[in-house]
Short mmCIF file of C-alpha atoms in Angstrom, two decimals:
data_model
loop_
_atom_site.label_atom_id
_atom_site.label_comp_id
_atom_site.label_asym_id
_atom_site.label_seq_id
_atom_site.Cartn_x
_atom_site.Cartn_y
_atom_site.Cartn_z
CA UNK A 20 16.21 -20.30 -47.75
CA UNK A 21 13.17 -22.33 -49.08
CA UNK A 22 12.17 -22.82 -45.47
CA UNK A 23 12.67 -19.34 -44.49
CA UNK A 24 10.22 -18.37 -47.28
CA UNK A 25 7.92 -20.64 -46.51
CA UNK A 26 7.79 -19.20 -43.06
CA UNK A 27 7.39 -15.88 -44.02
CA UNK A 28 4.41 -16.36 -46.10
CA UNK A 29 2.67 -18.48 -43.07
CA UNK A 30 2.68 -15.13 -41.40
CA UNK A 31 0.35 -13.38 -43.60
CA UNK A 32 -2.76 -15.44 -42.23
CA UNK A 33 -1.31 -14.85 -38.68
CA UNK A 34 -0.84 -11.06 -39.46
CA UNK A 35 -4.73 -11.12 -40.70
CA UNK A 36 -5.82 -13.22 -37.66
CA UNK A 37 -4.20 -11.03 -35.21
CA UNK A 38 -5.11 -7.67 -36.24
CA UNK A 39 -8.72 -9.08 -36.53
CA UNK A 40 -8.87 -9.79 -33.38
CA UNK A 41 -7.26 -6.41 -31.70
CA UNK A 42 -9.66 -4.46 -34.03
CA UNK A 43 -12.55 -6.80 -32.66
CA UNK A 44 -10.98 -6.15 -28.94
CA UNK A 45 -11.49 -1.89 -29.82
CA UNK A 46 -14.66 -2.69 -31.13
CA UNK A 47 -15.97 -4.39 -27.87
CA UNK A 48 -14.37 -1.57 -25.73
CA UNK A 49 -15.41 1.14 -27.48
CA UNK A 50 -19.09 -0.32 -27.10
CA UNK A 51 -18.97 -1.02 -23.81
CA UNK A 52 -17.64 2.15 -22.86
CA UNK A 53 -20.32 4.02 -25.34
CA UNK A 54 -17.32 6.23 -26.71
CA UNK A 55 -18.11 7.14 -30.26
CA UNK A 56 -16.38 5.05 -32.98
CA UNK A 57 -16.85 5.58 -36.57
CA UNK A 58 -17.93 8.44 -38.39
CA UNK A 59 -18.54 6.77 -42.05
CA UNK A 60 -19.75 3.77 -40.95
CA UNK A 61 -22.35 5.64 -38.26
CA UNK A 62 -23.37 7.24 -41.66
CA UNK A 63 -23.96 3.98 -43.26
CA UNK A 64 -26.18 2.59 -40.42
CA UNK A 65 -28.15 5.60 -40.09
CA UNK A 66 -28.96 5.22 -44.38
CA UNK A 67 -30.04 1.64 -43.99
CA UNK A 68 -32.20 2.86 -40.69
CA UNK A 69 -33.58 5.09 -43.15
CA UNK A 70 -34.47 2.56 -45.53
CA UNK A 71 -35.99 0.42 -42.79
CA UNK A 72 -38.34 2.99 -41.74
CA UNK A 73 -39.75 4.57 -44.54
CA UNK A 74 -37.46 8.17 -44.12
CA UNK A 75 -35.98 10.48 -46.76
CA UNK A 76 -32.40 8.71 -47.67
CA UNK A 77 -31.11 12.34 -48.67
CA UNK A 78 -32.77 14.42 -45.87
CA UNK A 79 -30.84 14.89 -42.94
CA UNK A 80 -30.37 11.49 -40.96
CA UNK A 81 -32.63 10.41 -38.22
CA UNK A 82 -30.40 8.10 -36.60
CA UNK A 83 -27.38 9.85 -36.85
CA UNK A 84 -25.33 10.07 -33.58
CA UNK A 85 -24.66 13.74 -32.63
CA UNK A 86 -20.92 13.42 -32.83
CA UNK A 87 -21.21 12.13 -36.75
CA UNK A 88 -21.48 15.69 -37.75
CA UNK A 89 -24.82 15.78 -39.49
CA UNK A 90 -22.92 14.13 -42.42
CA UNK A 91 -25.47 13.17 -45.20
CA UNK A 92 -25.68 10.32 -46.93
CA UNK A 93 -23.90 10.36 -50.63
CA UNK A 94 -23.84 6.79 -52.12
CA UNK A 95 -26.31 5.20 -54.34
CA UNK A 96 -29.94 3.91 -52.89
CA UNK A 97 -28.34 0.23 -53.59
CA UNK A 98 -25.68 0.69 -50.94
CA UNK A 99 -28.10 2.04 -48.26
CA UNK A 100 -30.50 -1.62 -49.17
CA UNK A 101 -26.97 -3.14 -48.17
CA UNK A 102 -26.32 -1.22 -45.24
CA UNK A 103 -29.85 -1.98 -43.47
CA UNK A 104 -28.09 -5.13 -42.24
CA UNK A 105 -26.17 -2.85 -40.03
CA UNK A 106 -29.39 -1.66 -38.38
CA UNK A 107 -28.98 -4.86 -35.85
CA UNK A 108 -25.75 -3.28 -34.43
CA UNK A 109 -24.95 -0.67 -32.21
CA UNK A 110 -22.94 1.68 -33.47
CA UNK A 111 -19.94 1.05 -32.49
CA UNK A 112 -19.98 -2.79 -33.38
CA UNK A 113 -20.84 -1.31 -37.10
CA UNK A 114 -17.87 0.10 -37.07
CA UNK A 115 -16.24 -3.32 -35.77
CA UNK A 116 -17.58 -5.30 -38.50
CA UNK A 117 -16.14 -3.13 -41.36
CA UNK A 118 -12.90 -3.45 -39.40
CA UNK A 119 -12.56 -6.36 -38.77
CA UNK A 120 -12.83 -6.78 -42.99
CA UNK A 121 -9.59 -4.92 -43.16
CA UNK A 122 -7.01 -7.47 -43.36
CA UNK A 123 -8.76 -9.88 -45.23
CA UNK A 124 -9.36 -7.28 -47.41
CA UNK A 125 -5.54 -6.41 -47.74
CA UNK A 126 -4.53 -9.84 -48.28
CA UNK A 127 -7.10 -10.61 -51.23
CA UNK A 128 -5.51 -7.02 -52.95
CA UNK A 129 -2.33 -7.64 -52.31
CA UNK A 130 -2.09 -10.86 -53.15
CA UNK A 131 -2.02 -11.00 -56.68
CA UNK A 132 0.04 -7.98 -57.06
CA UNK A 133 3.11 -9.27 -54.00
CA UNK A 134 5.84 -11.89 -54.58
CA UNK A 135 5.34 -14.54 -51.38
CA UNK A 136 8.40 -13.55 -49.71
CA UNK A 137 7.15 -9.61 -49.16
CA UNK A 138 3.73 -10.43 -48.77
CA UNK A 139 3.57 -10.78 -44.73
CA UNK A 140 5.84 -7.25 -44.55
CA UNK A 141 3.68 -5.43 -47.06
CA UNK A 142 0.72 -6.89 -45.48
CA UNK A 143 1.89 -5.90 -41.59
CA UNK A 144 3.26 -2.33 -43.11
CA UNK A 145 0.24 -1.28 -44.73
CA UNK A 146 -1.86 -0.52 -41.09
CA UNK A 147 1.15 2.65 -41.36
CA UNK A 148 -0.22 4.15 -44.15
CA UNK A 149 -2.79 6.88 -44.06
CA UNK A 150 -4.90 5.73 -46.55
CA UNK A 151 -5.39 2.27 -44.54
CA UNK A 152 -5.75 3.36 -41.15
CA UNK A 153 -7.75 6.79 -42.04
CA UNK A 154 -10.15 3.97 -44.14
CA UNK A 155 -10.10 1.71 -41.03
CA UNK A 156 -11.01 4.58 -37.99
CA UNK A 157 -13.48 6.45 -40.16
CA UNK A 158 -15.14 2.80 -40.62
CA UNK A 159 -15.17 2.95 -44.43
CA UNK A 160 -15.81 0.48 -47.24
CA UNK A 161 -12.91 1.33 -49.08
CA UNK A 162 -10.98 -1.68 -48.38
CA UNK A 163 -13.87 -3.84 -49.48
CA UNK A 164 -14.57 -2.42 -52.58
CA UNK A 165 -10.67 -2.62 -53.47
CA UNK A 166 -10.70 -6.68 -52.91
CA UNK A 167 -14.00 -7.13 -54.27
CA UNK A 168 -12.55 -5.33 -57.49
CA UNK A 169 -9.02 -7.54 -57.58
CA UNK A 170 -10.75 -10.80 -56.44
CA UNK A 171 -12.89 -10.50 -59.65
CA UNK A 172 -9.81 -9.47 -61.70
CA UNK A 173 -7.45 -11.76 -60.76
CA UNK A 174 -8.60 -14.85 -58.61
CA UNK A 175 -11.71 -15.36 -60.06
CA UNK A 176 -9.97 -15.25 -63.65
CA UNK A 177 -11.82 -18.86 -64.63
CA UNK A 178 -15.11 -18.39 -63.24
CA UNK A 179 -17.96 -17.79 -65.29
CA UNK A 180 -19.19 -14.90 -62.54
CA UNK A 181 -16.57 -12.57 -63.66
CA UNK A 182 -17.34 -9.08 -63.95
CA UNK A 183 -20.69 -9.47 -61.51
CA UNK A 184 -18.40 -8.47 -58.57
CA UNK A 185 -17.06 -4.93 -60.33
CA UNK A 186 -20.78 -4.24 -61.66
CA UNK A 187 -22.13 -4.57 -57.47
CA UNK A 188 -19.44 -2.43 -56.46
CA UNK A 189 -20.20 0.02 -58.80
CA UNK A 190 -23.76 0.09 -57.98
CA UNK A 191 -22.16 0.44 -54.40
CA UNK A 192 -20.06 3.49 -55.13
CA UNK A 193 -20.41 4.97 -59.14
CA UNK A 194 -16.34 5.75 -59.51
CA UNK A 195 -15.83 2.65 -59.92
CA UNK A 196 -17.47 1.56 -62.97
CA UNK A 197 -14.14 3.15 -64.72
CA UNK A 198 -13.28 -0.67 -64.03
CA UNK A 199 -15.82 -1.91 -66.49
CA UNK A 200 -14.62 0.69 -68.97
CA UNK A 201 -10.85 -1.46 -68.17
CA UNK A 202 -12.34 -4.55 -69.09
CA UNK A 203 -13.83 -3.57 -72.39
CA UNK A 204 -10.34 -1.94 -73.02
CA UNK A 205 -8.45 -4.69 -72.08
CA UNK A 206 -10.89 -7.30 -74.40
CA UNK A 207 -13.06 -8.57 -71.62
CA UNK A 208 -15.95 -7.99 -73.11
CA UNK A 209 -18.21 -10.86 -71.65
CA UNK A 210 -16.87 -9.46 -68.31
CA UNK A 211 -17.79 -6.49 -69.23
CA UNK A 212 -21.38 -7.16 -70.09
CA UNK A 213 -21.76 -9.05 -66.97
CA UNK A 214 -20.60 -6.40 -64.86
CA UNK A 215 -22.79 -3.76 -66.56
CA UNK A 216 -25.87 -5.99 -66.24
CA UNK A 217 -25.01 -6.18 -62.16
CA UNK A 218 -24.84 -2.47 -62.10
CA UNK A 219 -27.83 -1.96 -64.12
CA UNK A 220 -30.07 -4.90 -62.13
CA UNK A 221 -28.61 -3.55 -58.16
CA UNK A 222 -29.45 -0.12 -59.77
CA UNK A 223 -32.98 -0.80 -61.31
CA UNK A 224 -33.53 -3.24 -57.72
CA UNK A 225 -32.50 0.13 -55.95
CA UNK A 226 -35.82 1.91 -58.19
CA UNK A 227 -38.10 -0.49 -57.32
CA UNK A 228 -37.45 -0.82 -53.38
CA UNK A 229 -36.76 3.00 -52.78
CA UNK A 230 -37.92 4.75 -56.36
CA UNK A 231 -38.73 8.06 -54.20
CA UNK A 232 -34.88 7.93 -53.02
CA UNK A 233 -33.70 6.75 -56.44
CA UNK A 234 -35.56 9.49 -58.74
CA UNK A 235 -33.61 12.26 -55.83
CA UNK A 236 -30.32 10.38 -56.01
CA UNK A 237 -30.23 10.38 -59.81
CA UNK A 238 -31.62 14.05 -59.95
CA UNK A 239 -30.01 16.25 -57.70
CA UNK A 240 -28.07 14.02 -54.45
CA UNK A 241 -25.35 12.87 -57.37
CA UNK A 242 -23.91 16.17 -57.28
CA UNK A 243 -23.29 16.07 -53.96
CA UNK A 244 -23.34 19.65 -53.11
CA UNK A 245 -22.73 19.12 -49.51
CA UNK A 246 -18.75 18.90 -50.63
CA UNK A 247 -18.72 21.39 -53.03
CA UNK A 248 -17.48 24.13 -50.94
CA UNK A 249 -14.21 21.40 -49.42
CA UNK A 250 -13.10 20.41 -52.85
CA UNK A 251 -10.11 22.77 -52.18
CA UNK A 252 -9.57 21.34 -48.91
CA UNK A 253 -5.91 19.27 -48.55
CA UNK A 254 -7.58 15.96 -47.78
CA UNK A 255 -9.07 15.98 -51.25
CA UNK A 256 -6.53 14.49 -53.40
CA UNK A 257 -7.94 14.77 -56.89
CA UNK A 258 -6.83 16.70 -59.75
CA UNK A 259 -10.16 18.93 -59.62
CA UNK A 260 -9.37 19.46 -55.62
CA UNK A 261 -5.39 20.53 -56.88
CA UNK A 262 -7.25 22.66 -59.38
CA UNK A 263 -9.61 24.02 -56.45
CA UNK A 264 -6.67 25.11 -54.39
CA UNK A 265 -4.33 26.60 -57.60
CA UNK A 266 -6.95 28.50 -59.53
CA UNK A 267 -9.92 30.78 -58.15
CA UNK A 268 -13.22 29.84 -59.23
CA UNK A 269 -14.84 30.34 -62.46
CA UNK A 270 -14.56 29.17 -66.15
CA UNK A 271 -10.85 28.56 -66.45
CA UNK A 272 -10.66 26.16 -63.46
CA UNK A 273 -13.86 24.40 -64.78
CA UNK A 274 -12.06 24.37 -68.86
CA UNK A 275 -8.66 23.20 -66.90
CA UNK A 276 -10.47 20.35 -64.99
CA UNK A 277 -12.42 18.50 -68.01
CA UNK A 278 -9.70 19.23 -70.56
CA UNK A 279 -7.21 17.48 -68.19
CA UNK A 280 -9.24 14.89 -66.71
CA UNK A 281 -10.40 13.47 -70.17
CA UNK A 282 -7.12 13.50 -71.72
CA UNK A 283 -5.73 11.71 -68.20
CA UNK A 284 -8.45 9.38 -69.51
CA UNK A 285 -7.53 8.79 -72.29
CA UNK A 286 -3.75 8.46 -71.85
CA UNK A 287 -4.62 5.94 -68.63
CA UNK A 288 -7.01 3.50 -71.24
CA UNK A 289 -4.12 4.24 -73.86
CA UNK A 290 -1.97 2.59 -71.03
CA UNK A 291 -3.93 0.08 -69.96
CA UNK A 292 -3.89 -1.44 -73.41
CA UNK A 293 -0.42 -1.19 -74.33
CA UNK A 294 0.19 -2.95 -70.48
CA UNK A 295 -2.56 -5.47 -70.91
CA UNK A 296 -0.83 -6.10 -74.68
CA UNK A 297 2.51 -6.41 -73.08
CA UNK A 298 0.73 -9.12 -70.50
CA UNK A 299 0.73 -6.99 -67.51
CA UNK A 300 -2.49 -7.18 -66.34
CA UNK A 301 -1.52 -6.04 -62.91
CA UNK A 302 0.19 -2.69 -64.23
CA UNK A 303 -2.47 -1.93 -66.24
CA UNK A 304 -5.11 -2.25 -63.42
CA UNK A 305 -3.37 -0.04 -60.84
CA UNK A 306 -3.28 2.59 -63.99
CA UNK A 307 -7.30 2.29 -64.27
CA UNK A 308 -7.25 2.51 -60.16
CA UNK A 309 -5.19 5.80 -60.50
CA UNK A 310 -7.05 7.40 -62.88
CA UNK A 311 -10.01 7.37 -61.57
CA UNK A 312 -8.39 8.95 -58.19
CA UNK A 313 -7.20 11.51 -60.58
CA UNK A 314 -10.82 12.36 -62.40
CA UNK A 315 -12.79 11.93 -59.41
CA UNK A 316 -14.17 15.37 -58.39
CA UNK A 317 -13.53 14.08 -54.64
CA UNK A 318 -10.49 11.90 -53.69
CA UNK A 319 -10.22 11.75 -50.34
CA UNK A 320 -6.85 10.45 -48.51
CA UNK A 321 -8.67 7.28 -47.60
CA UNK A 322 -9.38 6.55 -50.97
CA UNK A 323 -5.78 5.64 -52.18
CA UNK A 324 -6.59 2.62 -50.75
CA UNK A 325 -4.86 1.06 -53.94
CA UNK A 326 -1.84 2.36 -52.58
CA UNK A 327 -1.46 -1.01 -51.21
CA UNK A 328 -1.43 -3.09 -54.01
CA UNK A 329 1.10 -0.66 -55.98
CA UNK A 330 3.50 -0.81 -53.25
CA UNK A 331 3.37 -4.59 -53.85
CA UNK A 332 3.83 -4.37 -57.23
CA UNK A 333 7.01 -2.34 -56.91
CA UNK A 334 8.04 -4.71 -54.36
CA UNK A 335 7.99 -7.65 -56.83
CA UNK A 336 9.72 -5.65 -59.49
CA UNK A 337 12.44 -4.98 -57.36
CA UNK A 338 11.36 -1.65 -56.80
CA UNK A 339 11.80 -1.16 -52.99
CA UNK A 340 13.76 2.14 -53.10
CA UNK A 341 10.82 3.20 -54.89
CA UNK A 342 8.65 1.74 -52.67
CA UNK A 343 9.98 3.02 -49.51
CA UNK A 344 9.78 6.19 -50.71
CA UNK A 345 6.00 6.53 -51.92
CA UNK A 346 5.46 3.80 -48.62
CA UNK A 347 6.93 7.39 -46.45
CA UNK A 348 4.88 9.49 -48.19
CA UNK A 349 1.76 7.49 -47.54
CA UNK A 350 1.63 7.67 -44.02
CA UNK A 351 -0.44 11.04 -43.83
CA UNK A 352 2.20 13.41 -42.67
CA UNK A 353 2.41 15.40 -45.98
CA UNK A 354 -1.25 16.21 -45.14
CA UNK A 355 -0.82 16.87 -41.70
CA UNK A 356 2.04 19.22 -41.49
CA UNK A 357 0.49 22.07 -44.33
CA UNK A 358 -1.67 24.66 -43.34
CA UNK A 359 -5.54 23.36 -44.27
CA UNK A 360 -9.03 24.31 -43.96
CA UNK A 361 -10.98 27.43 -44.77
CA UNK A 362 -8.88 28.03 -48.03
CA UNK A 363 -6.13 28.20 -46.31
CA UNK A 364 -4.57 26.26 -49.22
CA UNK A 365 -4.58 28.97 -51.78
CA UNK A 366 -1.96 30.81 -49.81
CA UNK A 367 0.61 28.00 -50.22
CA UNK A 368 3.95 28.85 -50.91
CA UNK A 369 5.85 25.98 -53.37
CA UNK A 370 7.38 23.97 -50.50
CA UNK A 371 3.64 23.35 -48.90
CA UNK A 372 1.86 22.86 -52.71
CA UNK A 373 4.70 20.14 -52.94
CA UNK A 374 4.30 18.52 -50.07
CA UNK A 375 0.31 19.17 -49.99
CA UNK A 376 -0.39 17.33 -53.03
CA UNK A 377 2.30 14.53 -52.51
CA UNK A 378 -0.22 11.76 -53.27
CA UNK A 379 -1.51 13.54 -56.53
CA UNK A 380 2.06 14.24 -57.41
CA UNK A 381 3.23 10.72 -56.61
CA UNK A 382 0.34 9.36 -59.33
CA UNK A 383 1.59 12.07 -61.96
CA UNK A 384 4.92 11.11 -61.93
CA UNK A 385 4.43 7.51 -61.77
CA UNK A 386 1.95 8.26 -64.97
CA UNK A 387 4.88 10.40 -66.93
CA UNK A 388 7.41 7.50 -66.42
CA UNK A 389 5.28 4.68 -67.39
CA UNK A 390 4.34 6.79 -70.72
CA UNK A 391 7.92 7.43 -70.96
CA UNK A 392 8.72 3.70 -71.33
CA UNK A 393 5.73 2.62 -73.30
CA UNK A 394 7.07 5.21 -75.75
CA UNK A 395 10.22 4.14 -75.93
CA UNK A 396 9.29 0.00 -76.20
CA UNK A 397 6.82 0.89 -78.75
CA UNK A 398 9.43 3.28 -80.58
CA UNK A 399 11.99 0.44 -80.54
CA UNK A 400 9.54 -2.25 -81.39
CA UNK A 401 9.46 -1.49 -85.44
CA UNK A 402 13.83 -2.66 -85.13
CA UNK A 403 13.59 -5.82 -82.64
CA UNK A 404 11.92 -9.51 -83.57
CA UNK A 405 8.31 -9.44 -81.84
CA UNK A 406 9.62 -12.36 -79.58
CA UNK A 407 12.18 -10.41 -78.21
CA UNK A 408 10.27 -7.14 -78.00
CA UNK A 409 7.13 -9.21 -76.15
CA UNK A 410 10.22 -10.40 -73.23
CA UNK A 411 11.14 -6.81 -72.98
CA UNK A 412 7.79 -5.40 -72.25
CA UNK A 413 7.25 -7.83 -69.62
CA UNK A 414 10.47 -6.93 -67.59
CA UNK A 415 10.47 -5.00 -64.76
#
């Protein structure tokens, strides 16, 4: 048994080894052949070209390949000072490099969060879900950002750089600084101030390279009007984009949107220190990783990257009925098989608004529960020794 163990966890580096290299095969193919590859990550080499010579970062993209869609670019000025190192590459080998970050990127998330035994199946199964392979075909950072934001977390839990890895990231992408907001719930606060000194120096290095960019970022590119009229579409998985395809447009969608999303946040940081209390750290970070996929305005299917790491957590709490489940709905056909695109969404009968907003459903549910039990272990608390009570919290 011990041996059998043993040999499924040496899989996991043979798992990340061999889909590194297929990815690095497509990559090669793809280049050769000059088929276009990428659609994201095309974005994020035309930014840094931008960068490199002296153009408008949030005028329409010189170096964008004609099949990219005249996408714009949305992140922050410090990603696209990043991003000029993919200026070297064609295209298509862009797109490579990004991939071929995938699995190592899955194994660094999913490793805290998986018992060794599932680790290599969870790591294998995770190319099937949506959020994973949509991330890994559009060449997105997703994947990255997720690691970078458990590494710091979790295996870098002694080093004095903690917090400096969720503070780039944030500077990288601005959702997630909810994560710094986590660690001054959950006491961190030395990680905390770390973190918010990387986002403010990446940010404030971003002002001084590119302060034209910055001051039109910060100003008016933020808003990022260029979604505003696909919030409603199917693929965007947020509360405002269920909102956008419930309620027509006008005051009471906008009231319904912030009253929900700030008491969502403040239920979710409610959670996260009742979990972190209890000494589940790992609970309590997937609740911060939810929540902001919840009060994002846009939450695009390839952005429940943290998908991954949940499914390993219900794995290693003996979960998997649970986990096959939400594993099924993951793998993009409850998106595929509604009727989406040009509002069609708002004529939805009940069967295609469940099955349309599975993934927002799935977090809702999974939010209602957990509250559920934190309510009753804190009800029962006041009647039980706090020995006792502390073992019961950290059950499964």
């Amino acid at each position: 048994m011990k041996w059998s163990q043993a040999s499924r966890v040496n899989q996991a580096p043979v798992i990340v080894g061999g889909a590194m290299t297929v990815l690095a095969l497509v990559a090669l193919g793809w280049w050769i052949s000059d088929t276009p590859l990428g659609i994201d990550s095309a974005v994020y080499r035309a930014g840094g070209y931008a960068v490199v010579h002296g153009e408008s970062l949030y005028s329409p993209l010189l170096a964008l390949p004609g099949w990219a869609l005249d996408l714009p670019f949305t992140y922050p000025p410090f990603a696209a000072l990043l991003f000029t190192s993919l200026t070297v590459l064609p295209t298509q080998l862009c797109w490579g490099l990004l991939a071929l970050a995938a699995a190592p990127s899955l194994y660094v998330a999913l490793r805290p969060f998986a018992d060794r035994a599932h680790l290599p199946l969870l790591l294998l199964g995770a190319f099937a879900l949506q959020p994973v392979w949509q991330s890994i075909g559009l060449g997105q950072v997703n994947l990255v950002l997720m690691a970078a934001v458990v590494a710091d977390m979790f295996l870098l839990r002694d080093s004095r750089y903690r917090g400096i890895a969720i503070g780039i990231v944030a500077a990288i992408k601005l959702i997630p600084l909810i994560f710094i907001v986590h660690l001054l719930v959950v006491r961190r606060f030395a990680d905390a101030a770390r973190a918010l000194a990387a986002f403010a120096g990446a940010t404030a290095f971003a002002l001084v390279v590119l302060p034209g960019d910055s001051v039109r970022y910060w100003t008016s590119a933020i808003f990022n009007a260029h979604f505003a009229a696909t919030k409603g579409w199917v693929g965007n998985q947020s509360w405002q984009g269920f909102v956008g395809r419930t309620l027509p447009e006008g005051g009471a969608a906008t009231v319904v949107i912030v009253a929900a999303s700030a008491a969502f946040a403040v239920l979710a940081m409610w959670l996260v220190h009742r979990l972190h209390r209890a000494g589940d750290d790992r609970a309590a970070l997937l609740v911060t990783a939810g929540c902001s996929l919840l009060v994002s305005p846009i939450s695009w299917t390839h952005h429940w990257v943290w998908v991954v790491p949940a499914l390993g957590y219900l794995a290693a709490k003996g979960r998997r009925g649970a986990a096959i489940v939400v594993a099924a709905l993951f793998t993009g056909w409850t998106v595929a098989v509604v009727p989406g695109g040009g509002g069609a969404e708002r004529a939805w009968n009940l069967a295609e608004a469940l099955v349309g907003n599975a993934y927002l459903i799935v977090l809702v549910v999974a939010g209602v529960l957990l509250t559920r039990r934190m309510l009753i272990l804190r009800k029962d608390a006041g009647s039980e020794p706090s020995g006792r009570m502390y073992g019961r919290l950290r059950q499964p």
